Amino acid sequence: MKRINAPRRSASLAAQLVDSLRAHIAAGGWPVGTRIPSEQALMEELGVGRSTLREAIGALVHLGLLEARIGDGTYVRASSELQSVMVRRASAAGRDDVLELRTLLEEFASKAAALRRSDDQLAQLRELLADADAACESEDPTAARDVDALFHRAVVRASGNDLLMEVYDYLGTALTATQEGLPWDAAAAHEHAGLHRRLVEAIEARDGDGARAAAAAIVCLTHDTDEAGS
């Protein structure tokens, strides 16, 4: 019978660096989507050689936490291996499947938020609603998408379900990416803003069914806008 290899008594410097950088990413030291410092800057900050650093960065790229872009640097792709796997799977799915999953999560989260939200969470939603209105008025679709992502994450947080928050955060990139590339239409943007207002009003009134209906309508509008632009 083949024997199991005994573990090494001490981890290599590169392995220790992988653990350190992975913990730094998980703690938000390098947020998802940001470019990490240059190789030279990291060598000086961490006191490690080029080969050790490259080995550690390569391992994190293999794990899906980092993404190397030729000529542009290395970016944070995910905050954990689980997020990397889930985002990759959702990104490979059809847009309709992603929208159905988003509907399922956001309907439940919105209803739960209406029943469980705190006054501080409601105030945050109102602030994000104002930010969304400003983004729509500026006719900047990128800014509108960014605020929309923050808004829906805030709704999910207000649900009080820690596991749901974790799953939604892991899938958030793929879920909100369904809006990328959609045509900018002032009428659709106005309707989108109105539905968000309706959702916040339902959450404020602790109207669970109303919040759930508003959340479903928001995703449905995204789907209709997608079909109109395809």
PDB file of C-alpha atoms in Angstrom:
ATOM      1  CA  MET A   1       0.000   0.000   0.000  1.00  0.00           C
ATOM      2  CA  LYS A   2       1.330   3.423  -0.966  1.00  0.00           C
ATOM      3  CA  ARG A   3       2.223   5.548   2.019  1.00  0.00           C
ATOM      4  CA  ILE A   4       0.904   9.063   2.479  1.00  0.00           C
ATOM      5  CA  ASN A   5       3.626  11.666   2.209  1.00  0.00           C
ATOM      6  CA  ALA A   6       4.328  13.357   5.510  1.00  0.00           C
ATOM      7  CA  PRO A   7       3.836  17.136   5.568  1.00  0.00           C
ATOM      8  CA  ARG A   8       6.868  19.376   5.377  1.00  0.00           C
ATOM      9  CA  ARG A   9       8.051  20.656   8.728  1.00  0.00           C
ATOM     10  CA  SER A  10       8.075  24.267   7.597  1.00  0.00           C
ATOM     11  CA  ALA A  11       6.389  26.098   4.772  1.00  0.00           C
ATOM     12  CA  SER A  12       8.500  27.746   2.109  1.00  0.00           C
ATOM     13  CA  LEU A  13       8.785  31.531   2.061  1.00  0.00           C
ATOM     14  CA  ALA A  14       6.632  31.621  -1.079  1.00  0.00           C
ATOM     15  CA  ALA A  15       3.922  29.532   0.611  1.00  0.00           C
ATOM     16  CA  GLN A  16       3.949  31.852   3.619  1.00  0.00           C
ATOM     17  CA  LEU A  17       3.677  34.824   1.271  1.00  0.00           C
ATOM     18  CA  VAL A  18       0.688  33.224  -0.483  1.00  0.00           C
ATOM     19  CA  ASP A  19      -1.073  32.892   2.871  1.00  0.00           C
ATOM     20  CA  SER A  20      -0.225  36.476   3.801  1.00  0.00           C
ATOM     21  CA  LEU A  21      -1.413  37.954   0.502  1.00  0.00           C
ATOM     22  CA  ARG A  22      -4.539  35.803   0.507  1.00  0.00           C
ATOM     23  CA  ALA A  23      -5.423  37.072   3.997  1.00  0.00           C
ATOM     24  CA  HIS A  24      -4.728  40.653   2.872  1.00  0.00           C
ATOM     25  CA  ILE A  25      -7.121  40.266  -0.076  1.00  0.00           C
ATOM     26  CA  ALA A  26      -9.803  38.586   2.054  1.00  0.00           C
ATOM     27  CA  ALA A  27      -9.622  41.454   4.555  1.00  0.00           C
ATOM     28  CA  GLY A  28     -10.198  43.992   1.791  1.00  0.00           C
ATOM     29  CA  GLY A  29      -6.648  45.335   1.741  1.00  0.00           C
ATOM     30  CA  TRP A  30      -6.796  45.078  -2.033  1.00  0.00           C
ATOM     31  CA  PRO A  31     -10.467  45.349  -3.054  1.00  0.00           C
ATOM     32  CA  VAL A  32     -11.809  43.295  -5.939  1.00  0.00           C
ATOM     33  CA  GLY A  33     -11.229  45.065  -9.246  1.00  0.00           C
ATOM     34  CA  THR A  34      -8.209  47.076  -8.130  1.00  0.00           C
ATOM     35  CA  ARG A  35      -4.677  46.778  -9.485  1.00  0.00           C
ATOM     36  CA  ILE A  36      -2.127  45.558  -6.960  1.00  0.00           C
ATOM     37  CA  PRO A  37       1.164  47.458  -6.416  1.00  0.00           C
ATOM     38  CA  SER A  38       4.010  46.944  -8.862  1.00  0.00           C
ATOM     39  CA  GLU A  39       6.408  44.058  -8.490  1.00  0.00           C
ATOM     40  CA  GLN A  40       9.217  46.386  -7.402  1.00  0.00           C
ATOM     41  CA  ALA A  41       7.026  48.098  -4.818  1.00  0.00           C
ATOM     42  CA  LEU A  42       5.933  44.759  -3.325  1.00  0.00           C
ATOM     43  CA  MET A  43       9.508  43.464  -3.197  1.00  0.00           C
ATOM     44  CA  GLU A  44      10.552  46.538  -1.232  1.00  0.00           C
ATOM     45  CA  GLU A  45       7.507  46.466   1.059  1.00  0.00           C
ATOM     46  CA  LEU A  46       7.658  42.741   1.811  1.00  0.00           C
ATOM     47  CA  GLY A  47      11.408  42.273   1.802  1.00  0.00           C
ATOM     48  CA  VAL A  48      11.316  39.294  -0.560  1.00  0.00           C
ATOM     49  CA  GLY A  49      13.118  38.448  -3.783  1.00  0.00           C
ATOM     50  CA  ARG A  50      11.654  38.596  -7.279  1.00  0.00           C
ATOM     51  CA  SER A  51      11.413  34.818  -7.722  1.00  0.00           C
ATOM     52  CA  THR A  52       9.621  34.350  -4.365  1.00  0.00           C
ATOM     53  CA  LEU A  53       7.152  37.107  -5.154  1.00  0.00           C
ATOM     54  CA  ARG A  54       6.472  35.806  -8.650  1.00  0.00           C
ATOM     55  CA  GLU A  55       5.894  32.302  -7.303  1.00  0.00           C
ATOM     56  CA  ALA A  56       3.369  33.623  -4.766  1.00  0.00           C
ATOM     57  CA  ILE A  57       1.595  35.862  -7.293  1.00  0.00           C
ATOM     58  CA  GLY A  58       1.471  32.968  -9.776  1.00  0.00           C
ATOM     59  CA  ALA A  59      -0.152  30.757  -7.140  1.00  0.00           C
ATOM     60  CA  LEU A  60      -2.821  33.388  -6.453  1.00  0.00           C
ATOM     61  CA  VAL A  61      -3.459  33.758 -10.183  1.00  0.00           C
ATOM     62  CA  HIS A  62      -3.892  29.972 -10.389  1.00  0.00           C
ATOM     63  CA  LEU A  63      -6.340  30.090  -7.465  1.00  0.00           C
ATOM     64  CA  GLY A  64      -8.360  32.723  -9.324  1.00  0.00           C
ATOM     65  CA  LEU A  65      -7.806  35.509  -6.794  1.00  0.00           C
ATOM     66  CA  LEU A  66      -5.580  37.557  -9.103  1.00  0.00           C
ATOM     67  CA  GLU A  67      -5.611  38.181 -12.840  1.00  0.00           C
ATOM     68  CA  ALA A  68      -2.475  39.169 -14.761  1.00  0.00           C
ATOM     69  CA  ARG A  69      -3.179  41.523 -17.666  1.00  0.00           C
ATOM     70  CA  ILE A  70      -0.348  41.842 -20.122  1.00  0.00           C
ATOM     71  CA  GLY A  71       0.900  45.396 -20.279  1.00  0.00           C
ATOM     72  CA  ASP A  72      -1.510  46.574 -17.581  1.00  0.00           C
ATOM     73  CA  GLY A  73      -0.470  44.897 -14.331  1.00  0.00           C
ATOM     74  CA  THR A  74      -2.143  42.414 -11.992  1.00  0.00           C
ATOM     75  CA  TYR A  75      -5.688  42.910 -10.700  1.00  0.00           C
ATOM     76  CA  VAL A  76      -7.708  41.411  -7.849  1.00  0.00           C
ATOM     77  CA  ARG A  77     -10.331  39.146  -9.410  1.00  0.00           C
ATOM     78  CA  ALA A  78     -11.944  37.654  -6.291  1.00  0.00           C
ATOM     79  CA  SER A  79     -11.609  37.860  -2.521  1.00  0.00           C
ATOM     80  CA  SER A  80     -11.596  34.082  -1.981  1.00  0.00           C
ATOM     81  CA  GLU A  81     -11.312  30.832  -3.892  1.00  0.00           C
ATOM     82  CA  LEU A  82     -15.035  30.214  -3.401  1.00  0.00           C
ATOM     83  CA  GLN A  83     -15.891  33.580  -4.901  1.00  0.00           C
ATOM     84  CA  SER A  84     -13.611  32.869  -7.844  1.00  0.00           C
ATOM     85  CA  VAL A  85     -15.320  29.553  -8.567  1.00  0.00           C
ATOM     86  CA  MET A  86     -18.842  30.936  -8.197  1.00  0.00           C
ATOM     87  CA  VAL A  87     -18.186  34.028 -10.310  1.00  0.00           C
ATOM     88  CA  ARG A  88     -16.554  31.933 -13.031  1.00  0.00           C
ATOM     89  CA  ARG A  89     -19.540  29.579 -13.080  1.00  0.00           C
ATOM     90  CA  ALA A  90     -22.098  32.378 -13.132  1.00  0.00           C
ATOM     91  CA  SER A  91     -20.162  34.232 -15.830  1.00  0.00           C
ATOM     92  CA  ALA A  92     -20.284  31.134 -18.021  1.00  0.00           C
ATOM     93  CA  ALA A  93     -24.068  30.782 -17.623  1.00  0.00           C
ATOM     94  CA  GLY A  94     -26.637  32.239 -19.966  1.00  0.00           C
ATOM     95  CA  ARG A  95     -27.865  35.748 -19.180  1.00  0.00           C
ATOM     96  CA  ASP A  96     -31.427  34.496 -18.639  1.00  0.00           C
ATOM     97  CA  ASP A  97     -30.191  31.974 -16.066  1.00  0.00           C
ATOM     98  CA  VAL A  98     -28.252  34.683 -14.240  1.00  0.00           C
ATOM     99  CA  LEU A  99     -31.281  36.990 -14.225  1.00  0.00           C
ATOM    100  CA  GLU A 100     -33.499  34.223 -12.845  1.00  0.00           C
ATOM    101  CA  LEU A 101     -30.998  33.583 -10.050  1.00  0.00           C
ATOM    102  CA  ARG A 102     -30.767  37.299  -9.348  1.00  0.00           C
ATOM    103  CA  THR A 103     -34.575  37.507  -9.187  1.00  0.00           C
ATOM    104  CA  LEU A 104     -34.727  34.627  -6.708  1.00  0.00           C
ATOM    105  CA  LEU A 105     -32.094  36.120  -4.407  1.00  0.00           C
ATOM    106  CA  GLU A 106     -33.282  39.712  -4.571  1.00  0.00           C
ATOM    107  CA  GLU A 107     -36.987  38.919  -4.122  1.00  0.00           C
ATOM    108  CA  PHE A 108     -36.266  37.036  -0.903  1.00  0.00           C
ATOM    109  CA  ALA A 109     -33.716  39.597   0.293  1.00  0.00           C
ATOM    110  CA  SER A 110     -36.062  42.526  -0.369  1.00  0.00           C
ATOM    111  CA  LYS A 111     -38.951  40.936   1.515  1.00  0.00           C
ATOM    112  CA  ALA A 112     -36.664  40.049   4.434  1.00  0.00           C
ATOM    113  CA  ALA A 113     -35.193  43.571   4.420  1.00  0.00           C
ATOM    114  CA  ALA A 114     -38.668  45.068   4.734  1.00  0.00           C
ATOM    115  CA  LEU A 115     -39.290  42.957   7.804  1.00  0.00           C
ATOM    116  CA  ARG A 116     -35.864  43.219   9.457  1.00  0.00           C
ATOM    117  CA  ARG A 117     -34.178  46.446   8.366  1.00  0.00           C
ATOM    118  CA  SER A 118     -32.845  48.896  10.928  1.00  0.00           C
ATOM    119  CA  ASP A 119     -33.290  52.659  10.803  1.00  0.00           C
ATOM    120  CA  ASP A 120     -29.608  53.065   9.899  1.00  0.00           C
ATOM    121  CA  GLN A 121     -29.958  50.596   7.023  1.00  0.00           C
ATOM    122  CA  LEU A 122     -33.020  52.441   5.754  1.00  0.00           C
ATOM    123  CA  ALA A 123     -31.096  55.724   5.882  1.00  0.00           C
ATOM    124  CA  GLN A 124     -28.276  54.141   3.861  1.00  0.00           C
ATOM    125  CA  LEU A 125     -30.742  52.943   1.217  1.00  0.00           C
ATOM    126  CA  ARG A 126     -32.156  56.457   0.922  1.00  0.00           C
ATOM    127  CA  GLU A 127     -28.649  57.871   0.482  1.00  0.00           C
ATOM    128  CA  LEU A 128     -27.875  55.335  -2.243  1.00  0.00           C
ATOM    129  CA  LEU A 129     -31.207  56.139  -3.886  1.00  0.00           C
ATOM    130  CA  ALA A 130     -30.163  59.791  -4.079  1.00  0.00           C
ATOM    131  CA  ASP A 131     -26.788  58.755  -5.521  1.00  0.00           C
ATOM    132  CA  ALA A 132     -28.568  56.630  -8.128  1.00  0.00           C
ATOM    133  CA  ASP A 133     -30.770  59.574  -9.133  1.00  0.00           C
ATOM    134  CA  ALA A 134     -27.682  61.758  -9.553  1.00  0.00           C
ATOM    135  CA  ALA A 135     -25.985  59.095 -11.682  1.00  0.00           C
ATOM    136  CA  CYS A 136     -29.042  58.833 -13.926  1.00  0.00           C
ATOM    137  CA  GLU A 137     -29.168  62.611 -14.371  1.00  0.00           C
ATOM    138  CA  SER A 138     -25.495  62.628 -15.366  1.00  0.00           C
ATOM    139  CA  GLU A 139     -26.304  60.047 -18.067  1.00  0.00           C
ATOM    140  CA  ASP A 140     -23.225  58.051 -17.065  1.00  0.00           C
ATOM    141  CA  PRO A 141     -24.157  54.342 -17.398  1.00  0.00           C
ATOM    142  CA  THR A 142     -20.978  53.189 -15.637  1.00  0.00           C
ATOM    143  CA  ALA A 143     -21.689  55.340 -12.581  1.00  0.00           C
ATOM    144  CA  ALA A 144     -25.324  54.180 -12.612  1.00  0.00           C
ATOM    145  CA  ARG A 145     -24.256  50.510 -12.642  1.00  0.00           C
ATOM    146  CA  ASP A 146     -21.795  51.071  -9.787  1.00  0.00           C
ATOM    147  CA  VAL A 147     -24.414  52.752  -7.591  1.00  0.00           C
ATOM    148  CA  ASP A 148     -26.977  50.100  -8.517  1.00  0.00           C
ATOM    149  CA  ALA A 149     -24.612  47.353  -7.351  1.00  0.00           C
ATOM    150  CA  LEU A 150     -24.063  49.137  -4.017  1.00  0.00           C
ATOM    151  CA  PHE A 151     -27.812  49.662  -3.617  1.00  0.00           C
ATOM    152  CA  HIS A 152     -28.730  46.011  -4.111  1.00  0.00           C
ATOM    153  CA  ARG A 153     -25.934  44.821  -1.817  1.00  0.00           C
ATOM    154  CA  ALA A 154     -27.294  47.185   0.843  1.00  0.00           C
ATOM    155  CA  VAL A 155     -30.762  45.656   0.433  1.00  0.00           C
ATOM    156  CA  VAL A 156     -29.307  42.170   0.865  1.00  0.00           C
ATOM    157  CA  ARG A 157     -27.399  43.267   3.975  1.00  0.00           C
ATOM    158  CA  ALA A 158     -30.620  44.656   5.418  1.00  0.00           C
ATOM    159  CA  SER A 159     -32.156  41.168   5.095  1.00  0.00           C
ATOM    160  CA  GLY A 160     -30.133  40.126   8.139  1.00  0.00           C
ATOM    161  CA  ASN A 161     -29.256  36.758   6.561  1.00  0.00           C
ATOM    162  CA  ASP A 162     -25.481  36.348   6.839  1.00  0.00           C
ATOM    163  CA  LEU A 163     -25.324  33.345   4.512  1.00  0.00           C
ATOM    164  CA  LEU A 164     -27.392  35.109   1.864  1.00  0.00           C
ATOM    165  CA  MET A 165     -25.109  38.147   2.144  1.00  0.00           C
ATOM    166  CA  GLU A 166     -22.052  35.954   1.617  1.00  0.00           C
ATOM    167  CA  VAL A 167     -23.492  34.162  -1.411  1.00  0.00           C
ATOM    168  CA  TYR A 168     -24.705  37.426  -2.953  1.00  0.00           C
ATOM    169  CA  ASP A 169     -21.322  39.083  -2.414  1.00  0.00           C
ATOM    170  CA  TYR A 170     -19.600  36.144  -4.103  1.00  0.00           C
ATOM    171  CA  LEU A 171     -21.969  36.304  -7.061  1.00  0.00           C
ATOM    172  CA  GLY A 172     -22.372  40.075  -7.100  1.00  0.00           C
ATOM    173  CA  THR A 173     -19.878  40.675  -9.882  1.00  0.00           C
ATOM    174  CA  ALA A 174     -21.590  38.253 -12.238  1.00  0.00           C
ATOM    175  CA  LEU A 175     -25.096  39.331 -11.241  1.00  0.00           C
ATOM    176  CA  THR A 176     -24.543  43.034 -11.817  1.00  0.00           C
ATOM    177  CA  ALA A 177     -22.532  42.343 -14.968  1.00  0.00           C
ATOM    178  CA  THR A 178     -25.822  41.488 -16.677  1.00  0.00           C
ATOM    179  CA  GLN A 179     -26.318  45.237 -17.072  1.00  0.00           C
ATOM    180  CA  GLU A 180     -23.019  45.840 -18.852  1.00  0.00           C
ATOM    181  CA  GLY A 181     -23.376  46.720 -22.485  1.00  0.00           C
ATOM    182  CA  LEU A 182     -27.078  47.484 -22.242  1.00  0.00           C
ATOM    183  CA  PRO A 183     -28.198  50.473 -24.312  1.00  0.00           C
ATOM    184  CA  TRP A 184     -28.597  53.747 -22.385  1.00  0.00           C
ATOM    185  CA  ASP A 185     -32.207  54.796 -22.622  1.00  0.00           C
ATOM    186  CA  ALA A 186     -33.501  57.795 -20.666  1.00  0.00           C
ATOM    187  CA  ALA A 187     -37.018  56.360 -20.403  1.00  0.00           C
ATOM    188  CA  ALA A 188     -35.762  53.011 -19.095  1.00  0.00           C
ATOM    189  CA  ALA A 189     -33.432  54.803 -16.647  1.00  0.00           C
ATOM    190  CA  HIS A 190     -36.380  56.857 -15.354  1.00  0.00           C
ATOM    191  CA  GLU A 191     -38.499  53.718 -14.893  1.00  0.00           C
ATOM    192  CA  HIS A 192     -35.563  51.960 -13.195  1.00  0.00           C
ATOM    193  CA  ALA A 193     -35.208  54.851 -10.723  1.00  0.00           C
ATOM    194  CA  GLY A 194     -38.947  54.795 -10.023  1.00  0.00           C
ATOM    195  CA  LEU A 195     -38.872  51.082  -9.202  1.00  0.00           C
ATOM    196  CA  HIS A 196     -35.959  51.607  -6.827  1.00  0.00           C
ATOM    197  CA  ARG A 197     -37.939  54.333  -5.105  1.00  0.00           C
ATOM    198  CA  ARG A 198     -40.895  51.966  -4.829  1.00  0.00           C
ATOM    199  CA  LEU A 199     -38.636  49.315  -3.309  1.00  0.00           C
ATOM    200  CA  VAL A 200     -37.263  51.674  -0.659  1.00  0.00           C
ATOM    201  CA  GLU A 201     -40.758  52.912   0.194  1.00  0.00           C
ATOM    202  CA  ALA A 202     -41.941  49.322   0.670  1.00  0.00           C
ATOM    203  CA  ILE A 203     -38.939  48.547   2.871  1.00  0.00           C
ATOM    204  CA  GLU A 204     -39.617  51.678   4.915  1.00  0.00           C
ATOM    205  CA  ALA A 205     -43.294  50.671   5.320  1.00  0.00           C
ATOM    206  CA  ARG A 206     -42.213  47.118   6.247  1.00  0.00           C
ATOM    207  CA  ASP A 207     -44.308  45.883   3.321  1.00  0.00           C
ATOM    208  CA  GLY A 208     -42.648  42.557   2.527  1.00  0.00           C
ATOM    209  CA  ASP A 209     -44.858  41.626  -0.412  1.00  0.00           C
ATOM    210  CA  GLY A 210     -44.539  45.095  -1.925  1.00  0.00           C
ATOM    211  CA  ALA A 211     -40.753  44.982  -1.606  1.00  0.00           C
ATOM    212  CA  ARG A 212     -40.618  41.571  -3.223  1.00  0.00           C
ATOM    213  CA  ALA A 213     -42.780  42.745  -6.143  1.00  0.00           C
ATOM    214  CA  ALA A 214     -40.627  45.840  -6.673  1.00  0.00           C
ATOM    215  CA  ALA A 215     -37.429  43.757  -6.676  1.00  0.00           C
ATOM    216  CA  ALA A 216     -38.877  41.374  -9.271  1.00  0.00           C
ATOM    217  CA  ALA A 217     -39.959  44.316 -11.430  1.00  0.00           C
ATOM    218  CA  ILE A 218     -36.427  45.766 -11.362  1.00  0.00           C
ATOM    219  CA  VAL A 219     -34.889  42.547 -12.657  1.00  0.00           C
ATOM    220  CA  CYS A 220     -37.683  42.172 -15.217  1.00  0.00           C
ATOM    221  CA  LEU A 221     -36.921  45.676 -16.527  1.00  0.00           C
ATOM    222  CA  THR A 222     -33.249  44.740 -16.899  1.00  0.00           C
ATOM    223  CA  HIS A 223     -34.286  41.670 -18.889  1.00  0.00           C
ATOM    224  CA  ASP A 224     -36.645  43.671 -21.119  1.00  0.00           C
ATOM    225  CA  THR A 225     -33.993  46.321 -21.770  1.00  0.00           C
ATOM    226  CA  ASP A 226     -31.524  43.585 -22.669  1.00  0.00           C
ATOM    227  CA  GLU A 227     -33.932  42.050 -25.189  1.00  0.00           C
ATOM    228  CA  ALA A 228     -34.698  45.443 -26.712  1.00  0.00           C
ATOM    229  CA  GLY A 229     -31.001  46.087 -27.260  1.00  0.00           C
ATOM    230  CA  SER A 230     -30.155  42.668 -28.689  1.00  0.00           C
TER     231      SER A 230
END
